[in-house]
Short mmCIF file of C-alpha atoms and ligand atoms in Angstrom, two decimals:
data_model
loop_
_atom_site.label_atom_id
_atom_site.label_comp_id
_atom_site.label_asym_id
_atom_site.label_seq_id
_atom_site.Cartn_x
_atom_site.Cartn_y
_atom_site.Cartn_z
CA MET A 1 14.14 4.64 -6.26
CA ARG A 2 13.47 8.29 -5.58
CA ILE A 3 10.26 9.33 -3.76
CA ASP A 4 9.14 12.93 -3.26
CA VAL A 5 6.04 13.87 -1.29
CA LEU A 6 4.35 17.24 -1.82
CA THR A 7 2.52 18.28 1.35
CA LEU A 8 1.71 21.28 3.51
CA PHE A 9 2.56 19.12 6.58
CA PRO A 10 6.04 17.66 5.93
CA GLU A 11 6.67 17.06 9.67
CA MET A 12 4.03 14.30 9.57
CA PHE A 13 6.49 12.14 7.59
CA ASP A 14 9.53 12.50 9.87
CA GLY A 15 8.85 9.51 12.11
CA VAL A 16 7.63 7.17 9.39
CA PHE A 17 10.49 7.85 6.94
CA GLY A 18 13.13 7.56 9.67
CA SER A 19 12.00 4.41 11.49
CA SER A 20 11.96 0.66 11.06
CA ILE A 21 12.15 -0.83 7.57
CA LEU A 22 11.77 2.48 5.71
CA GLY A 23 14.52 4.09 7.81
CA LYS A 24 16.84 1.14 7.11
CA ALA A 25 16.04 1.17 3.37
CA ARG A 26 16.92 4.86 3.32
CA ASP A 27 20.16 4.31 5.33
CA LYS A 28 21.19 1.55 2.91
CA GLY A 29 20.68 3.96 -0.02
CA LEU A 30 17.96 1.76 -1.57
CA VAL A 31 15.47 4.65 -1.67
CA SER A 32 15.55 8.39 -1.18
CA LEU A 33 12.53 9.75 0.69
CA SER A 34 11.95 13.52 0.67
CA THR A 35 9.15 15.90 1.48
CA VAL A 36 8.49 19.20 -0.27
CA ASN A 37 6.27 21.89 1.23
CA PHE A 38 4.51 23.17 -1.88
CA ARG A 39 3.74 26.42 -0.03
CA ASP A 40 7.40 27.23 -0.81
CA TYR A 41 6.33 27.35 -4.49
CA ALA A 42 3.43 29.79 -3.99
CA ASN A 43 3.46 32.51 -6.63
CA ASN A 44 2.07 35.32 -4.47
CA LYS A 45 3.36 37.30 -1.54
CA HIS A 46 1.01 35.79 1.05
CA ASN A 47 2.12 32.27 0.09
CA THR A 48 -1.44 31.15 -0.54
CA VAL A 49 -1.86 27.76 -2.18
CA ASP A 50 -5.67 27.66 -2.39
CA ASP A 51 -8.49 29.90 -3.52
CA THR A 52 -12.30 29.99 -3.72
CA PRO A 53 -13.95 27.86 -6.41
CA TYR A 54 -15.12 29.41 -9.70
CA GLY A 55 -18.88 29.06 -9.87
CA GLY A 56 -19.27 29.45 -6.11
CA GLY A 57 -20.14 26.88 -3.51
CA GLY A 58 -18.26 26.24 -0.30
CA GLY A 59 -14.72 25.12 0.39
CA MET A 60 -11.38 25.95 -1.15
CA VAL A 61 -9.53 24.61 -4.16
CA LEU A 62 -5.77 24.00 -4.41
CA LYS A 63 -4.33 26.31 -7.07
CA PRO A 64 -2.43 24.76 -9.97
CA GLU A 65 0.70 27.00 -10.00
CA PRO A 66 2.43 25.88 -6.74
CA ILE A 67 1.78 22.19 -7.38
CA PHE A 68 2.93 22.29 -11.03
CA ALA A 69 6.05 24.26 -9.99
CA ALA A 70 6.91 21.84 -7.16
CA VAL A 71 6.45 18.72 -9.33
CA GLU A 72 8.47 20.24 -12.18
CA ASP A 73 11.24 21.11 -9.69
CA VAL A 74 11.58 17.59 -8.23
CA VAL A 75 11.43 16.07 -11.74
CA ARG A 76 14.23 18.43 -12.83
CA GLN A 77 16.28 17.55 -9.71
CA ALA A 78 15.85 13.86 -10.44
CA SER A 79 17.04 14.17 -14.05
CA GLU A 80 20.06 16.28 -13.00
CA GLN A 81 20.96 13.71 -10.37
CA GLU A 82 20.61 10.98 -12.98
CA SER A 83 22.82 12.68 -15.60
CA ALA A 84 25.43 13.46 -12.90
CA ARG A 85 25.55 9.72 -12.25
CA ASP A 86 25.95 9.12 -16.02
CA GLU A 87 22.88 6.89 -16.17
CA GLU A 88 20.67 6.10 -19.17
CA SER A 89 18.57 9.21 -19.67
CA GLY A 90 15.17 8.43 -18.29
CA THR A 91 14.72 12.18 -18.25
CA GLY A 92 11.65 13.29 -16.40
CA LYS A 93 9.63 10.09 -16.47
CA ALA A 94 8.09 10.13 -13.02
CA ARG A 95 4.81 8.68 -11.83
CA VAL A 96 2.87 11.56 -10.29
CA VAL A 97 0.35 10.13 -7.82
CA LEU A 98 -2.52 12.23 -6.51
CA MET A 99 -3.86 10.99 -3.17
CA CYS A 100 -7.63 11.62 -3.18
CA PRO A 101 -10.87 9.95 -2.02
CA GLN A 102 -12.05 9.62 -5.66
CA GLY A 103 -8.95 7.69 -6.72
CA GLU A 104 -8.58 4.06 -7.75
CA LYS A 105 -8.45 1.75 -4.71
CA PHE A 106 -4.84 0.93 -3.76
CA THR A 107 -4.00 -2.79 -3.94
CA GLN A 108 -0.96 -5.07 -3.70
CA ALA A 109 -0.99 -5.25 -7.53
CA LYS A 110 -0.66 -1.45 -7.67
CA ALA A 111 2.17 -1.62 -5.10
CA ARG A 112 4.04 -4.06 -7.38
CA GLU A 113 3.43 -1.77 -10.38
CA LEU A 114 4.77 1.32 -8.55
CA ALA A 115 7.75 -0.63 -7.15
CA ALA A 116 9.02 -1.02 -10.73
CA GLU A 117 9.34 2.76 -11.21
CA GLU A 118 12.43 4.93 -10.68
CA HIS A 119 10.73 8.08 -9.46
CA LEU A 120 7.43 8.53 -7.60
CA VAL A 121 5.93 11.90 -6.70
CA PHE A 122 2.99 11.95 -4.28
CA ILE A 123 0.65 14.94 -3.93
CA CYS A 124 -1.28 15.23 -0.64
CA GLY A 125 -4.10 17.66 0.08
CA HIS A 126 -6.18 18.45 3.15
CA TYR A 127 -9.91 18.66 2.62
CA GLU A 128 -9.60 21.17 -0.22
CA GLY A 129 -10.33 20.04 -3.74
CA TYR A 130 -7.72 20.16 -6.49
CA ASP A 131 -7.98 22.42 -9.53
CA GLU A 132 -9.01 19.94 -12.24
CA ARG A 133 -6.06 20.94 -14.48
CA ILE A 134 -3.75 19.23 -11.95
CA ARG A 135 -5.57 15.94 -12.60
CA GLU A 136 -5.75 16.48 -16.35
CA HIS A 137 -2.23 17.68 -17.14
CA LEU A 138 0.14 16.71 -14.32
CA VAL A 139 -1.02 13.57 -12.56
CA THR A 140 -0.50 10.03 -13.89
CA ASP A 141 -2.37 8.11 -11.14
CA GLU A 142 -5.09 8.89 -8.58
CA LEU A 143 -5.17 6.67 -5.49
CA SER A 144 -7.45 6.15 -2.49
CA ILE A 145 -6.64 3.63 0.25
CA GLY A 146 -10.26 2.74 0.98
CA ASP A 147 -13.80 3.88 1.64
CA TYR A 148 -13.43 5.93 4.81
CA VAL A 149 -12.93 9.66 5.25
CA LEU A 150 -9.58 10.91 6.58
CA THR A 151 -8.43 14.48 7.18
CA GLY A 152 -5.82 14.45 4.43
CA GLY A 153 -3.77 12.50 1.91
CA GLU A 154 -0.64 12.24 4.10
CA LEU A 155 -1.51 9.02 5.97
CA PRO A 156 -2.63 7.35 2.71
CA ALA A 157 0.65 8.40 1.03
CA MET A 158 2.58 6.82 3.94
CA VAL A 159 0.58 3.61 3.51
CA VAL A 160 1.35 3.45 -0.21
CA ILE A 161 5.04 4.29 0.29
CA ASP A 162 5.38 1.62 3.00
CA ALA A 163 3.80 -1.03 0.75
CA VAL A 164 5.99 -0.04 -2.24
CA VAL A 165 9.36 0.33 -0.48
CA ARG A 166 9.18 -3.07 1.24
CA LEU A 167 9.02 -4.62 -2.27
CA LEU A 168 12.30 -3.02 -3.44
CA PRO A 169 15.19 -5.47 -3.80
CA GLY A 170 17.31 -5.63 -0.64
CA VAL A 171 14.80 -3.93 1.66
CA LEU A 172 13.49 -7.02 3.47
CA GLY A 173 15.84 -9.60 4.92
CA ASN A 174 15.34 -12.92 3.12
CA GLU A 175 13.67 -14.17 6.31
CA GLN A 176 10.41 -12.27 5.89
CA SER A 177 11.02 -11.79 2.19
CA ALA A 178 8.29 -10.75 -0.21
CA VAL A 179 8.37 -14.33 -1.54
CA ARG A 180 6.06 -15.28 1.32
CA ASP A 181 3.40 -12.90 0.00
CA SER A 182 2.93 -14.92 -3.17
CA PHE A 183 3.58 -18.20 -1.32
CA SER A 184 0.25 -17.85 0.46
CA ASP A 185 -1.60 -18.00 -2.91
CA GLY A 186 -4.00 -15.22 -2.03
CA LEU A 187 -5.42 -16.95 1.09
CA LEU A 188 -5.44 -15.58 4.63
CA GLU A 189 -2.76 -16.86 6.99
CA TYR A 190 -3.25 -19.93 9.15
CA PRO A 191 -3.23 -19.48 12.98
CA HIS A 192 0.17 -19.20 14.66
CA TYR A 193 1.18 -20.46 18.13
CA THR A 194 4.33 -20.34 20.24
CA ARG A 195 5.28 -21.42 23.81
CA PRO A 196 3.82 -22.15 26.31
CA PRO A 197 1.89 -25.23 25.12
CA VAL A 198 -0.88 -24.43 27.62
CA PHE A 199 -1.68 -20.80 28.56
CA ARG A 200 -4.45 -20.22 31.15
CA GLY A 201 -5.82 -23.62 30.22
CA TRP A 202 -5.92 -22.87 26.46
CA LYS A 203 -4.01 -25.54 24.54
CA VAL A 204 -1.99 -25.30 21.36
CA PRO A 205 -3.55 -27.70 18.78
CA ASP A 206 -1.97 -31.16 19.21
CA MET A 207 -1.27 -31.34 15.48
CA LEU A 208 1.39 -28.60 15.81
CA LEU A 209 3.22 -30.52 18.56
CA SER A 210 3.16 -33.81 16.66
CA GLY A 211 6.32 -33.25 14.59
CA HIS A 212 4.62 -34.65 11.46
CA HIS A 213 5.65 -31.90 9.06
CA ALA A 214 3.65 -33.05 6.06
CA GLU A 215 0.49 -33.36 8.20
CA ILE A 216 1.16 -29.93 9.75
CA GLU A 217 1.38 -28.38 6.26
CA LYS A 218 -1.98 -29.97 5.34
CA TRP A 219 -3.55 -28.71 8.59
CA ARG A 220 -2.26 -25.19 7.98
CA ARG A 221 -3.53 -25.16 4.41
CA ALA A 222 -6.98 -26.33 5.57
CA GLN A 223 -7.00 -23.64 8.29
CA SER A 224 -6.10 -20.97 5.70
CA LEU A 225 -8.85 -22.12 3.41
CA ALA A 226 -11.52 -22.29 6.16
CA ARG A 227 -10.52 -18.90 7.54
CA THR A 228 -10.61 -17.31 4.08
CA LEU A 229 -14.06 -18.78 3.44
CA ALA A 230 -15.32 -17.42 6.76
CA ARG A 231 -13.77 -13.96 6.67
CA ARG A 232 -12.88 -13.05 3.09
CA PRO A 233 -14.81 -15.24 0.63
CA ASP A 234 -14.12 -12.59 -2.05
CA LEU A 235 -10.44 -13.69 -2.05
CA LEU A 236 -11.36 -17.23 -3.12
CA GLU A 237 -12.33 -16.00 -6.59
CA SER A 238 -8.69 -15.39 -7.52
CA ALA A 239 -6.91 -17.80 -5.13
CA GLU A 240 -4.78 -20.64 -6.52
CA LEU A 241 -6.60 -23.79 -5.40
CA SER A 242 -6.22 -27.47 -6.21
CA ASP A 243 -9.17 -29.51 -7.54
CA LYS A 244 -9.45 -31.16 -4.14
CA GLU A 245 -9.60 -27.79 -2.41
CA ARG A 246 -12.31 -26.59 -4.80
CA GLN A 247 -14.34 -29.73 -4.02
CA TRP A 248 -13.94 -29.15 -0.30
CA LEU A 249 -15.02 -25.52 -0.72
CA ALA A 250 -18.14 -26.53 -2.65
CA SER A 251 -19.13 -29.05 0.03
CA GLU A 252 -18.38 -26.57 2.81
CA ARG A 253 -20.52 -23.89 1.13
CA ALA A 254 -23.32 -26.42 0.71
CA ARG A 255 -23.04 -27.47 4.37
CA LEU A 256 -23.10 -23.85 5.59
CA SER A 257 -26.22 -23.17 3.53
CA GLY A 258 -27.92 -26.17 5.16
CA GLU A 259 -27.94 -28.49 2.16
CA ALA A 260 -28.07 -32.30 2.54
CA PRO A 261 -24.55 -33.77 2.23
CA GLU A 262 -23.36 -35.39 -1.05
CA PRO A 263 -22.86 -39.16 -0.72
CA ASP A 264 -19.14 -40.16 -0.87
C1 LIG B 1 -16.17 17.51 0.11
C2 LIG B 1 -15.97 16.16 -0.42
N1 LIG B 1 -14.95 15.35 0.23
C3 LIG B 1 -14.45 14.34 -0.74
C4 LIG B 1 -15.14 13.02 -0.57
C5 LIG B 1 -13.86 16.21 0.69
C6 LIG B 1 -12.67 15.54 1.20
C7 LIG B 1 -12.71 14.73 2.33
C8 LIG B 1 -11.53 14.19 2.83
C9 LIG B 1 -11.45 15.80 0.59
C10 LIG B 1 -10.29 15.27 1.12
C11 LIG B 1 -10.34 14.48 2.25
C12 LIG B 1 -9.09 13.98 2.83
N2 LIG B 1 -8.76 12.63 2.37
C13 LIG B 1 -7.82 12.41 1.46
O1 LIG B 1 -7.22 13.34 0.97
C14 LIG B 1 -7.58 11.05 1.05
C15 LIG B 1 -8.18 9.81 1.42
C16 LIG B 1 -9.26 9.49 2.32
O2 LIG B 1 -9.87 10.34 2.98
N3 LIG B 1 -9.62 8.18 2.45
C17 LIG B 1 -8.98 7.18 1.77
N4 LIG B 1 -8.01 7.43 0.92
C18 LIG B 1 -7.61 8.73 0.76
S1 LIG B 1 -6.39 9.23 -0.26
C19 LIG B 1 -6.57 10.82 0.13
#
């Protein structure tokens, strides 16, 4: 996969692209990660990339020319690279992702969708708006990472890239493989413990020291379910649950709302 990030602050990506799992994925040749300073594509002698909005009002708006030119350049580079490698011509089909507070909320489903692409181009801005023609005629996706205000699209782009690259084949060792994501069936994780068995008087649950693996699995599943009900009940709507688990949930909800218990 090829990933290009258009930003006025390329140095922000140096540490993230070079370290840990992303750095290893890049070293193994599983992904290419590049930044492009779209100021280099400014079409005027002062290298300006923004201008005042038509119709007045405060703030600045990112001009279309530098961003169109930068995207068209990386798309051209990608197709040249592809034809040099004698690959099937997927000429110029890139997903062009605009990072913005008004975008669709980024989810694991979106990460899986983007992980199936060959070329991703991210556009990051900093407090300015974007000329609407960028949205209308260049961008394929608009993404936000959540309802809080940041200073720019760079950190959100890093979040999305991290979530996508770890899904690419060969990036994770089979130990912590992406299989475990779906394994958990959309529930929160159960509590984990390691040595010592007693720390400052706080004991590890006896169940985990019992060696009864089938019972331990049941305990963990019950812990996951109870924790999800307490912290993220919204996840239960789409979780994969057995009939027995649904019954337990119904009785637990009834109990928490102070209802008299069902007879057995
Ligand atoms: C003046 C109106 N503001 C939009 C709600 C301006 C504005 C605030 C913050 C414009 C850009 C930004 C910087 N944030 C992002 O570019 C951004 C972001 C975010 O702030 N939160 C969550 N996801 C994202 S993706 C890009």
